[in-house]
Amino acid sequence: MAKRVGILTGGGDCPGLNPAIRGCVMKGQEFGFEFVGLVEGWKGLVEGITMPLSVDDVKEIISKGGTILGTSRTNPYKKEGGVQKCLDNIKKLKLDALVALGGEDTLGVATKLYKEHKVNVVGVPKTMDNDLSATDYTFGFDTSVTIAVDAAGRLKDTGKSHRRIMVLEVMGRHAGWVALFTGIAAASDWTLLPEQKVSEQDVEKMCQHLRKVHERDKVALVVISEGVKLPGADAGKEELDEFGHMILRKRGIAQQLCDVIEKKTSIETRSAVIGHMQRGGPPTLFDRILGTRVGYKAAELVNEGNFGKMVAQRGMDIVPVPLEEATGELKVVTSDWMKLMETFFK
Ligand code: F6P
């Protein structure tokens, strides 16, 4: 039976979304599906805003950054009558199934719609943070870390010329995977993650180490995750989004750290924030293939009527897992990873 399938992308964008949309639409065509693009995440379903999504629309998008569907952090559960509007629009648009591409927030909504209202939904994990529990990797992560590692190398070059300590701030508000991988791959001299509780003594220890490294190498590199809290720092009044997450862009943690390091070491220190540059641009090979595979698998699950699932990478395989498993708990950096990271602060 031919099916009408709605697709949406919610939350922060990341490279790999377009390959995933393409994978789903092109596989779905083999099953005779007709796709409806829901524009800007859950907002598109709440407000009934759609765009056409045929094979012709997606054929050439594998190398494109961003998402052709647009995205938002709209939470239907936080909008007056939002959930009912979603249900009404599913009927109005004659959607037999929904494919939701997103992180813990977008998929959290998908889980609730499936459990509470029996909406036929399949989830596709995406996030540059790589912090979804039920999958080994999410697309977006490889590209954003690749960009951050490149930026770190550039910072080190200019830092060395000027005999400075350089601080690079990368994204990651609750999970430090991006900072961890960037730090290891760029051979940083110190890396700070949101999972760590940073004490005054830790800052002291870091500064002593940076002094030693700077004396030896004429430069030192620090990578810090945007979600780190420094001791004594004034976090200010943090703005929250519709999912209750802090909007961190106004905090400037890298500059705060820069000031602390400069004061304690008396070495000239500069900071840089890579920010959204990490989320744009063409996806890497890894993210193109992973995006394609999870999108393809999502179309298969819709065809099988295997709803309430998220497609996950487990080892080399793409498998269905219950949506709940994916959204129950955030995957954060473990102490084993931290030990490995610290080995290279020499
Ligand atoms: O979606 C994940 C993420 O990239 C986080 O690492 C970051 O804190 C946040 O999005 C930034 O969101 P926005 O694009 O809304 O500023």
XYZ file of N, CA and C and ligand atoms in Angstrom, residues 12 73 128-129 171-173 226 249 276 279, ligand 1:
49
model
N 19.145 21.666 16.692
C 20.277 22.275 15.977
C 20.576 21.493 14.710
N 13.665 24.909 17.271
C 13.620 24.206 18.560
C 12.204 24.250 19.134
N 25.489 16.874 16.381
C 26.940 17.055 16.352
C 27.550 16.758 17.715
N 26.712 16.705 18.770
C 27.218 16.455 20.123
C 27.525 14.974 20.378
N 31.489 23.619 20.733
C 30.125 23.394 21.234
C 30.047 22.149 22.121
N 28.950 22.023 22.808
C 28.722 20.887 23.716
C 28.328 21.418 25.074
N 27.008 21.438 25.340
C 26.626 22.068 26.611
C 26.521 21.071 27.765
N 31.772 24.570 25.616
C 30.977 25.757 25.999
C 30.221 25.573 27.317
N 25.164 31.011 24.221
C 25.969 31.851 23.334
C 26.434 33.170 23.958
N 29.037 28.223 15.466
C 28.211 27.600 14.428
C 28.962 27.223 13.169
N 28.883 23.689 12.529
C 27.645 23.013 12.132
C 27.334 23.175 10.645
O 22.282 20.980 18.997
C 23.442 20.931 19.698
C 24.144 22.261 19.799
O 25.017 22.396 18.713
C 24.851 22.413 21.130
O 26.131 21.858 21.169
C 24.843 23.920 21.300
O 24.893 24.276 22.649
C 23.538 24.310 20.717
O 23.237 23.349 19.737
C 23.510 25.701 20.106
O 22.227 25.961 19.667
P 21.764 27.173 18.752
O 22.111 26.845 17.338
O 20.293 27.209 18.964
O 22.491 28.388 19.220
